[in-house]
Every structure is written in C-alpha cells, then in structure tokens.
Amino acid sequence: KAGVTQTPRYLIKTRGQQVTLSCSPISGHRSVSWYQQTPGQGLQFLFEYFSETQRNKGNFPGRFSGRQFSNSRSEMNVSTLELGDSALYLCASSLSPFFDTEAFFGQGTRLTVV
Amino acid sequence: SQQGEEDPQALSIQEGENATMNCSYKTSINNLQWYRQNSGRGLVHLILIRSNEREKHSGRLRVTLDTSKKSSSLLITASRAADTASYFCATGSAGGTSYGKLTFGQGTILTVHP
C-alpha cells in the first residue's frame, strides 16, 4: 500500500510569507502528527490530528497551525515566516493514537526561508 | 525539548563490525522506538520495545530496555555500508498529552566503511 506522501518536497519562501504543506497518511490511518527537524533543535513535535480534531500541540508559536480533512489528509500552515523556520517538516501517521505502534513517516518537505 | 541523550553522537566502523548506540530518557514511558534516517529524508521505523519488555530482536537488530536506568541500547550486528545513516530513539507515553507525540533523542550518526 502507498506510504505517507508529503508535498511539496522542497520549498523556498521569503521572510514574511506564509506556506502550506500537505500530508496524505497511509490509508486507514486516522492519526497524523507533524514534526519539525532542524540541526540545532533536532526533531520537535508540532501537533497531532485525529478525526479532524487537534488533540495535542507542541511548544510552537501560534504562527504554526494545521488542520485535518475528513479523508485524514492533513495540512500545516506557517504564517509570517522567519529565517528560523527553515527546516525539514515531517508528517507521520499511525494506527494508534498514542503512536505506540509503528509510525510511518513521509519523506518530508524541506522549507528554506530566505 | 528532547527526551534525553544519545551516545555516541557519531560512530565510525568497518563493515562486518557491530555497532552499539545508547539512548537515555527522563520520564516514564509506554514504549521506546528506534528509527533510521538517511541523509535528511524521512524516518524509517526499525523496532519498538514496550516498557514491560527487556529485549527484542529483529534481524540484525537487538534492542534492550532498562526502565530502572531509563536507558536503551540498539545493537546492529555485522554492519554493512548500507547501514550508514542517523539513528534516533523515540519515546512514547500514554495519556491525553501524549497523543501522536514521540519524543526524540538527538541521534547517532553511524558511518560504516566498506
């Protein structure tokens, strides 16, 4: 079956702009989480969605938001981009809401803010 | 914030040798997982060990968990050049604040020389 699909793979944006990233989970997986990966901070949890509801949120400013659609596809949005938002953004899906079974990650979206 | 530390930060070995990576964490956990990442791409799930388990095997991988010391180790036996990657441990917990959240270590960069 198809894996987790993230689009686009690469993105270059200017400071102050906003960006939307997309994630299609594995069919049947209703729990979707987003992570930010940077060399300095490592992998940081952004938020988790289940059945179109955000159930958990990491320690990120309100500029970071997301949503989930009825087909479990998820989007995350970053407004008023800052240079520090440059990162690899990873989406993961799992059968278990606590991710205590195997989590499947997408290839990520590499965001560069200039 | 990161759950804990991984040790060593980098490991360089020859093909055929064994590689051991260690992970420590701070809070109580439901499970601990190990992931591999090649060159800033997506994470690939390797193995999951639950808090009531002490050791688990999968092919050339052996994972141990010591909850009293809050530590885990990943052993890769008979390493191959294709094992060159970054390896991350991640912990999961139960409870409402843990939905979809895996807390990652900083990772160990493994280089296997042919």
PDB file of C-alpha atoms in Angstrom:
ATOM      1  CA  LYS A   1       0.000   0.000   0.000  1.00  0.00           C
ATOM      2  CA  ALA A   2       1.096   3.585  -0.549  1.00  0.00           C
ATOM      3  CA  GLY A   3       3.182   5.242   2.135  1.00  0.00           C
ATOM      4  CA  VAL A   4       2.822   8.669   3.672  1.00  0.00           C
ATOM      5  CA  THR A   5       3.001  11.294   0.951  1.00  0.00           C
ATOM      6  CA  GLN A   6       4.167  14.829   1.592  1.00  0.00           C
ATOM      7  CA  THR A   7       4.031  17.660  -0.895  1.00  0.00           C
ATOM      8  CA  PRO A   8       5.873  19.622  -1.961  1.00  0.00           C
ATOM      9  CA  ARG A   9       9.289  18.058  -1.333  1.00  0.00           C
ATOM     10  CA  TYR A  10      11.152  21.365  -1.482  1.00  0.00           C
ATOM     11  CA  LEU A  11      10.039  24.922  -0.943  1.00  0.00           C
ATOM     12  CA  ILE A  12      11.785  28.283  -0.889  1.00  0.00           C
ATOM     13  CA  LYS A  13       9.940  31.205   0.648  1.00  0.00           C
ATOM     14  CA  THR A  14      10.744  34.760   1.643  1.00  0.00           C
ATOM     15  CA  ARG A  15      10.522  36.087   5.193  1.00  0.00           C
ATOM     16  CA  GLY A  16       7.055  37.305   5.985  1.00  0.00           C
ATOM     17  CA  GLN A  17       5.312  35.000   3.554  1.00  0.00           C
ATOM     18  CA  GLN A  18       3.141  32.078   4.531  1.00  0.00           C
ATOM     19  CA  VAL A  19       3.351  28.457   3.463  1.00  0.00           C
ATOM     20  CA  THR A  20       1.086  25.414   3.402  1.00  0.00           C
ATOM     21  CA  LEU A  21       2.411  21.877   3.496  1.00  0.00           C
ATOM     22  CA  SER A  22       0.362  18.811   2.716  1.00  0.00           C
ATOM     23  CA  CYS A  23       0.387  15.255   4.048  1.00  0.00           C
ATOM     24  CA  SER A  24      -1.576  12.214   2.913  1.00  0.00           C
ATOM     25  CA  PRO A  25      -1.402   9.432   5.511  1.00  0.00           C
ATOM     26  CA  ILE A  26      -1.469   5.729   4.866  1.00  0.00           C
ATOM     27  CA  SER A  27      -4.945   4.546   4.024  1.00  0.00           C
ATOM     28  CA  GLY A  28      -6.812   3.672   7.215  1.00  0.00           C
ATOM     29  CA  HIS A  29      -4.578   5.729   9.489  1.00  0.00           C
ATOM     30  CA  ARG A  30      -6.595   8.415  11.193  1.00  0.00           C
ATOM     31  CA  SER A  31      -3.879   9.826  13.445  1.00  0.00           C
ATOM     32  CA  VAL A  32      -1.486  12.267  11.801  1.00  0.00           C
ATOM     33  CA  SER A  33       1.357  14.099  13.505  1.00  0.00           C
ATOM     34  CA  TRP A  34       3.753  16.762  12.328  1.00  0.00           C
ATOM     35  CA  TYR A  35       7.370  17.262  13.345  1.00  0.00           C
ATOM     36  CA  GLN A  36       9.980  19.917  12.659  1.00  0.00           C
ATOM     37  CA  GLN A  37      13.599  18.860  12.265  1.00  0.00           C
ATOM     38  CA  THR A  38      16.466  21.327  12.495  1.00  0.00           C
ATOM     39  CA  PRO A  39      20.182  20.783  13.108  1.00  0.00           C
ATOM     40  CA  GLY A  40      20.033  22.774  16.341  1.00  0.00           C
ATOM     41  CA  GLN A  41      16.806  21.533  17.936  1.00  0.00           C
ATOM     42  CA  GLY A  42      16.515  18.089  16.403  1.00  0.00           C
ATOM     43  CA  LEU A  43      13.071  16.564  15.958  1.00  0.00           C
ATOM     44  CA  GLN A  44      10.342  18.574  17.645  1.00  0.00           C
ATOM     45  CA  PHE A  45       6.663  17.645  17.858  1.00  0.00           C
ATOM     46  CA  LEU A  46       4.343  20.216  16.314  1.00  0.00           C
ATOM     47  CA  PHE A  47       0.816  18.791  16.599  1.00  0.00           C
ATOM     48  CA  GLU A  48      -1.400  15.764  16.176  1.00  0.00           C
ATOM     49  CA  TYR A  49      -4.763  15.367  14.491  1.00  0.00           C
ATOM     50  CA  PHE A  50      -7.348  12.638  14.731  1.00  0.00           C
ATOM     51  CA  SER A  51     -10.732  12.696  13.041  1.00  0.00           C
ATOM     52  CA  GLU A  52     -10.295  16.350  12.065  1.00  0.00           C
ATOM     53  CA  THR A  53      -9.564  17.377  15.661  1.00  0.00           C
ATOM     54  CA  GLN A  54      -6.274  18.663  17.001  1.00  0.00           C
ATOM     55  CA  ARG A  55      -5.682  16.700  20.163  1.00  0.00           C
ATOM     56  CA  ASN A  56      -2.146  17.661  21.004  1.00  0.00           C
ATOM     57  CA  LYS A  57       0.158  20.571  20.300  1.00  0.00           C
ATOM     58  CA  GLY A  58       3.840  21.096  20.843  1.00  0.00           C
ATOM     59  CA  ASN A  59       5.569  24.202  22.081  1.00  0.00           C
ATOM     60  CA  PHE A  60       5.433  26.305  18.931  1.00  0.00           C
ATOM     61  CA  PRO A  61       4.077  29.807  18.362  1.00  0.00           C
ATOM     62  CA  GLY A  62       0.606  30.399  17.001  1.00  0.00           C
ATOM     63  CA  ARG A  63       2.078  31.058  13.553  1.00  0.00           C
ATOM     64  CA  PHE A  64       2.150  27.291  13.202  1.00  0.00           C
ATOM     65  CA  SER A  65      -1.263  25.810  12.587  1.00  0.00           C
ATOM     66  CA  GLY A  66      -2.783  22.819  10.920  1.00  0.00           C
ATOM     67  CA  ARG A  67      -5.917  21.009  10.044  1.00  0.00           C
ATOM     68  CA  GLN A  68      -7.151  17.610   9.033  1.00  0.00           C
ATOM     69  CA  PHE A  69      -9.790  16.790   6.479  1.00  0.00           C
ATOM     70  CA  SER A  70     -12.464  14.114   6.566  1.00  0.00           C
ATOM     71  CA  ASN A  71     -10.286  11.831   4.410  1.00  0.00           C
ATOM     72  CA  SER A  72      -7.499  12.136   7.055  1.00  0.00           C
ATOM     73  CA  ARG A  73      -5.282  14.224   4.810  1.00  0.00           C
ATOM     74  CA  SER A  74      -3.619  16.973   6.778  1.00  0.00           C
ATOM     75  CA  GLU A  75      -2.140  20.362   6.076  1.00  0.00           C
ATOM     76  CA  MET A  76       0.061  22.563   8.162  1.00  0.00           C
ATOM     77  CA  ASN A  77       0.428  26.274   7.693  1.00  0.00           C
ATOM     78  CA  VAL A  78       3.150  28.619   8.827  1.00  0.00           C
ATOM     79  CA  SER A  79       2.379  32.316   8.613  1.00  0.00           C
ATOM     80  CA  THR A  80       4.766  35.270   8.722  1.00  0.00           C
ATOM     81  CA  LEU A  81       7.758  33.088   8.001  1.00  0.00           C
ATOM     82  CA  GLU A  82      11.014  33.680   9.839  1.00  0.00           C
ATOM     83  CA  LEU A  83      14.504  32.552   8.899  1.00  0.00           C
ATOM     84  CA  GLY A  84      14.421  30.144  11.836  1.00  0.00           C
ATOM     85  CA  ASP A  85      11.500  28.293  10.315  1.00  0.00           C
ATOM     86  CA  SER A  86      13.858  26.783   7.765  1.00  0.00           C
ATOM     87  CA  ALA A  87      13.672  23.086   8.499  1.00  0.00           C
ATOM     88  CA  LEU A  88      12.627  19.658   7.341  1.00  0.00           C
ATOM     89  CA  TYR A  89       8.950  19.183   8.173  1.00  0.00           C
ATOM     90  CA  LEU A  90       7.930  15.568   8.639  1.00  0.00           C
ATOM     91  CA  CYS A  91       4.484  14.088   8.763  1.00  0.00           C
ATOM     92  CA  ALA A  92       3.742  10.734  10.357  1.00  0.00           C
ATOM     93  CA  SER A  93       0.711   8.536  10.543  1.00  0.00           C
ATOM     94  CA  SER A  94      -0.158   5.632  12.782  1.00  0.00           C
ATOM     95  CA  LEU A  95      -2.994   3.273  13.548  1.00  0.00           C
ATOM     96  CA  SER A  96      -2.597   4.032  17.233  1.00  0.00           C
ATOM     97  CA  PRO A  97      -3.442   7.490  18.604  1.00  0.00           C
ATOM     98  CA  PHE A  98      -0.562   7.234  21.038  1.00  0.00           C
ATOM     99  CA  PHE A  99       1.835   6.186  18.344  1.00  0.00           C
ATOM    100  CA  ASP A 100       2.625   3.073  20.359  1.00  0.00           C
ATOM    101  CA  THR A 101       2.715   1.019  17.231  1.00  0.00           C
ATOM    102  CA  GLU A 102       4.849   1.615  14.186  1.00  0.00           C
ATOM    103  CA  ALA A 103       4.661   5.188  12.936  1.00  0.00           C
ATOM    104  CA  PHE A 104       5.147   5.774   9.241  1.00  0.00           C
ATOM    105  CA  PHE A 105       6.903   8.947   8.183  1.00  0.00           C
ATOM    106  CA  GLY A 106       6.781  10.753   4.886  1.00  0.00           C
ATOM    107  CA  GLN A 107       9.920  11.925   3.058  1.00  0.00           C
ATOM    108  CA  GLY A 108       9.411  15.401   4.408  1.00  0.00           C
ATOM    109  CA  THR A 109       9.163  18.893   2.998  1.00  0.00           C
ATOM    110  CA  ARG A 110      12.406  20.858   3.053  1.00  0.00           C
ATOM    111  CA  LEU A 111      11.465  24.507   3.690  1.00  0.00           C
ATOM    112  CA  THR A 112      14.042  27.217   3.169  1.00  0.00           C
ATOM    113  CA  VAL A 113      13.201  30.751   4.240  1.00  0.00           C
ATOM    114  CA  VAL A 114      15.357  33.478   2.699  1.00  0.00           C
TER     115      VAL A 114
ATOM    116  CA  SER B   1      12.539  19.652  24.105  1.00  0.00           C
ATOM    117  CA  GLN B   2      14.412  16.415  23.704  1.00  0.00           C
ATOM    118  CA  GLN B   3      13.644  13.485  25.964  1.00  0.00           C
ATOM    119  CA  GLY B   4      17.246  12.582  26.527  1.00  0.00           C
ATOM    120  CA  GLU B   5      20.638  11.904  25.173  1.00  0.00           C
ATOM    121  CA  GLU B   6      22.005   9.527  22.620  1.00  0.00           C
ATOM    122  CA  ASP B   7      25.508   8.248  22.854  1.00  0.00           C
ATOM    123  CA  PRO B   8      27.745   8.387  20.943  1.00  0.00           C
ATOM    124  CA  GLN B   9      26.848  11.353  18.740  1.00  0.00           C
ATOM    125  CA  ALA B  10      28.861   9.808  15.931  1.00  0.00           C
ATOM    126  CA  LEU B  11      30.203   6.320  15.319  1.00  0.00           C
ATOM    127  CA  SER B  12      32.548   5.181  12.565  1.00  0.00           C
ATOM    128  CA  ILE B  13      33.180   1.459  11.993  1.00  0.00           C
ATOM    129  CA  GLN B  14      34.232  -1.010   9.329  1.00  0.00           C
ATOM    130  CA  GLU B  15      31.854  -3.331   7.507  1.00  0.00           C
ATOM    131  CA  GLY B  16      31.283  -6.509   9.436  1.00  0.00           C
ATOM    132  CA  GLU B  17      31.768  -4.895  12.834  1.00  0.00           C
ATOM    133  CA  ASN B  18      28.982  -4.427  15.355  1.00  0.00           C
ATOM    134  CA  ALA B  19      27.581  -1.005  16.165  1.00  0.00           C
ATOM    135  CA  THR B  20      26.091  -0.128  19.544  1.00  0.00           C
ATOM    136  CA  MET B  21      24.127   3.042  20.226  1.00  0.00           C
ATOM    137  CA  ASN B  22      22.714   4.108  23.556  1.00  0.00           C
ATOM    138  CA  CYS B  23      19.751   6.242  24.481  1.00  0.00           C
ATOM    139  CA  SER B  24      18.727   7.692  27.805  1.00  0.00           C
ATOM    140  CA  TYR B  25      15.393   9.286  28.644  1.00  0.00           C
ATOM    141  CA  LYS B  26      13.967  11.271  31.522  1.00  0.00           C
ATOM    142  CA  THR B  27      10.316  10.483  32.114  1.00  0.00           C
ATOM    143  CA  SER B  28       8.265   7.309  32.405  1.00  0.00           C
ATOM    144  CA  ILE B  29       7.405   5.787  29.075  1.00  0.00           C
ATOM    145  CA  ASN B  30       4.944   3.447  27.443  1.00  0.00           C
ATOM    146  CA  ASN B  31       7.319   2.351  24.723  1.00  0.00           C
ATOM    147  CA  LEU B  32      10.639   3.185  23.106  1.00  0.00           C
ATOM    148  CA  GLN B  33      11.238   3.050  19.390  1.00  0.00           C
ATOM    149  CA  TRP B  34      14.269   3.268  17.150  1.00  0.00           C
ATOM    150  CA  TYR B  35      14.237   4.965  13.760  1.00  0.00           C
ATOM    151  CA  ARG B  36      16.754   5.348  10.945  1.00  0.00           C
ATOM    152  CA  GLN B  37      17.113   8.401   8.740  1.00  0.00           C
ATOM    153  CA  ASN B  38      19.153   8.566   5.562  1.00  0.00           C
ATOM    154  CA  SER B  39      20.561  11.965   4.560  1.00  0.00           C
ATOM    155  CA  GLY B  40      17.786  14.204   5.889  1.00  0.00           C
ATOM    156  CA  ARG B  41      14.996  12.158   4.417  1.00  0.00           C
ATOM    157  CA  GLY B  42      12.062  10.513   6.163  1.00  0.00           C
ATOM    158  CA  LEU B  43      12.365   8.329   9.211  1.00  0.00           C
ATOM    159  CA  VAL B  44      12.119   4.569   8.893  1.00  0.00           C
ATOM    160  CA  HIS B  45      10.820   2.582  11.837  1.00  0.00           C
ATOM    161  CA  LEU B  46      13.230  -0.125  12.983  1.00  0.00           C
ATOM    162  CA  ILE B  47      11.908  -1.640  16.173  1.00  0.00           C
ATOM    163  CA  LEU B  48       9.590  -0.916  19.091  1.00  0.00           C
ATOM    164  CA  ILE B  49      10.046  -2.179  22.624  1.00  0.00           C
ATOM    165  CA  ARG B  50       7.386  -1.771  25.269  1.00  0.00           C
ATOM    166  CA  SER B  51       8.074  -0.734  28.833  1.00  0.00           C
ATOM    167  CA  ASN B  52       7.390  -4.237  30.138  1.00  0.00           C
ATOM    168  CA  GLU B  53       9.905  -5.819  27.757  1.00  0.00           C
ATOM    169  CA  ARG B  54      13.642  -6.064  28.319  1.00  0.00           C
ATOM    170  CA  GLU B  55      14.990  -7.210  24.985  1.00  0.00           C
ATOM    171  CA  LYS B  56      13.802  -7.507  21.426  1.00  0.00           C
ATOM    172  CA  HIS B  57      15.347  -8.790  18.213  1.00  0.00           C
ATOM    173  CA  SER B  58      14.638  -8.088  14.573  1.00  0.00           C
ATOM    174  CA  GLY B  59      17.034  -9.490  12.016  1.00  0.00           C
ATOM    175  CA  ARG B  60      20.458  -7.977  12.722  1.00  0.00           C
ATOM    176  CA  LEU B  61      18.993  -5.595  15.292  1.00  0.00           C
ATOM    177  CA  ARG B  62      18.886  -6.146  19.032  1.00  0.00           C
ATOM    178  CA  VAL B  63      17.320  -3.636  21.379  1.00  0.00           C
ATOM    179  CA  THR B  64      17.456  -3.657  25.153  1.00  0.00           C
ATOM    180  CA  LEU B  65      15.497  -1.545  27.580  1.00  0.00           C
ATOM    181  CA  ASP B  66      16.301  -0.870  31.221  1.00  0.00           C
ATOM    182  CA  THR B  67      13.467   1.138  32.724  1.00  0.00           C
ATOM    183  CA  SER B  68      15.193   1.365  36.108  1.00  0.00           C
ATOM    184  CA  LYS B  69      18.074   3.219  34.456  1.00  0.00           C
ATOM    185  CA  LYS B  70      15.850   4.892  31.889  1.00  0.00           C
ATOM    186  CA  SER B  71      18.084   3.728  29.090  1.00  0.00           C
ATOM    187  CA  SER B  72      18.045   1.657  25.931  1.00  0.00           C
ATOM    188  CA  SER B  73      20.615   0.350  23.517  1.00  0.00           C
ATOM    189  CA  LEU B  74      20.487  -0.596  19.853  1.00  0.00           C
ATOM    190  CA  LEU B  75      22.954  -3.166  18.560  1.00  0.00           C
ATOM    191  CA  ILE B  76      23.439  -3.661  14.835  1.00  0.00           C
ATOM    192  CA  THR B  77      25.420  -6.815  14.152  1.00  0.00           C
ATOM    193  CA  ALA B  78      27.589  -7.483  11.106  1.00  0.00           C
ATOM    194  CA  SER B  79      27.125  -3.939   9.836  1.00  0.00           C
ATOM    195  CA  ARG B  80      27.011  -3.082   6.140  1.00  0.00           C
ATOM    196  CA  ALA B  81      27.800   0.109   4.242  1.00  0.00           C
ATOM    197  CA  ALA B  82      24.046   0.442   3.643  1.00  0.00           C
ATOM    198  CA  ASP B  83      23.554   0.845   7.406  1.00  0.00           C
ATOM    199  CA  THR B  84      25.202   4.275   7.184  1.00  0.00           C
ATOM    200  CA  ALA B  85      22.546   6.663   8.494  1.00  0.00           C
ATOM    201  CA  SER B  86      21.406   8.599  11.536  1.00  0.00           C
ATOM    202  CA  TYR B  87      19.680   6.572  14.221  1.00  0.00           C
ATOM    203  CA  PHE B  88      17.153   8.054  16.620  1.00  0.00           C
ATOM    204  CA  CYS B  89      15.454   6.728  19.680  1.00  0.00           C
ATOM    205  CA  ALA B  90      11.960   7.989  20.413  1.00  0.00           C
ATOM    206  CA  THR B  91       9.772   7.526  23.432  1.00  0.00           C
ATOM    207  CA  GLY B  92       6.025   7.386  23.614  1.00  0.00           C
ATOM    208  CA  SER B  93       3.774   7.784  26.602  1.00  0.00           C
ATOM    209  CA  ALA B  94       0.131   7.217  27.323  1.00  0.00           C
ATOM    210  CA  GLY B  95      -2.275   9.921  28.370  1.00  0.00           C
ATOM    211  CA  GLY B  96      -4.035  12.862  26.811  1.00  0.00           C
ATOM    212  CA  THR B  97      -0.935  15.000  26.459  1.00  0.00           C
ATOM    213  CA  SER B  98       0.796  12.260  24.527  1.00  0.00           C
ATOM    214  CA  TYR B  99      -1.485  11.837  21.549  1.00  0.00           C
ATOM    215  CA  GLY B 100       0.633  11.360  18.457  1.00  0.00           C
ATOM    216  CA  LYS B 101       3.727  12.543  20.240  1.00  0.00           C
ATOM    217  CA  LEU B 102       7.048  10.809  20.050  1.00  0.00           C
ATOM    218  CA  THR B 103       9.899  12.487  21.884  1.00  0.00           C
ATOM    219  CA  PHE B 104      13.168  12.026  20.019  1.00  0.00           C
ATOM    220  CA  GLY B 105      16.768  11.940  21.087  1.00  0.00           C
ATOM    221  CA  GLN B 106      19.428  13.902  19.224  1.00  0.00           C
ATOM    222  CA  GLY B 107      20.505  10.875  17.237  1.00  0.00           C
ATOM    223  CA  THR B 108      23.679   8.959  16.485  1.00  0.00           C
ATOM    224  CA  ILE B 109      25.352   9.325  13.101  1.00  0.00           C
ATOM    225  CA  LEU B 110      26.646   5.920  12.039  1.00  0.00           C
ATOM    226  CA  THR B 111      29.191   5.606   9.242  1.00  0.00           C
ATOM    227  CA  VAL B 112      30.088   2.127   8.025  1.00  0.00           C
ATOM    228  CA  HIS B 113      33.169   1.999   5.821  1.00  0.00           C
ATOM    229  CA  PRO B 114      33.333  -0.695   3.110  1.00  0.00           C
TER     230      PRO B 114
END
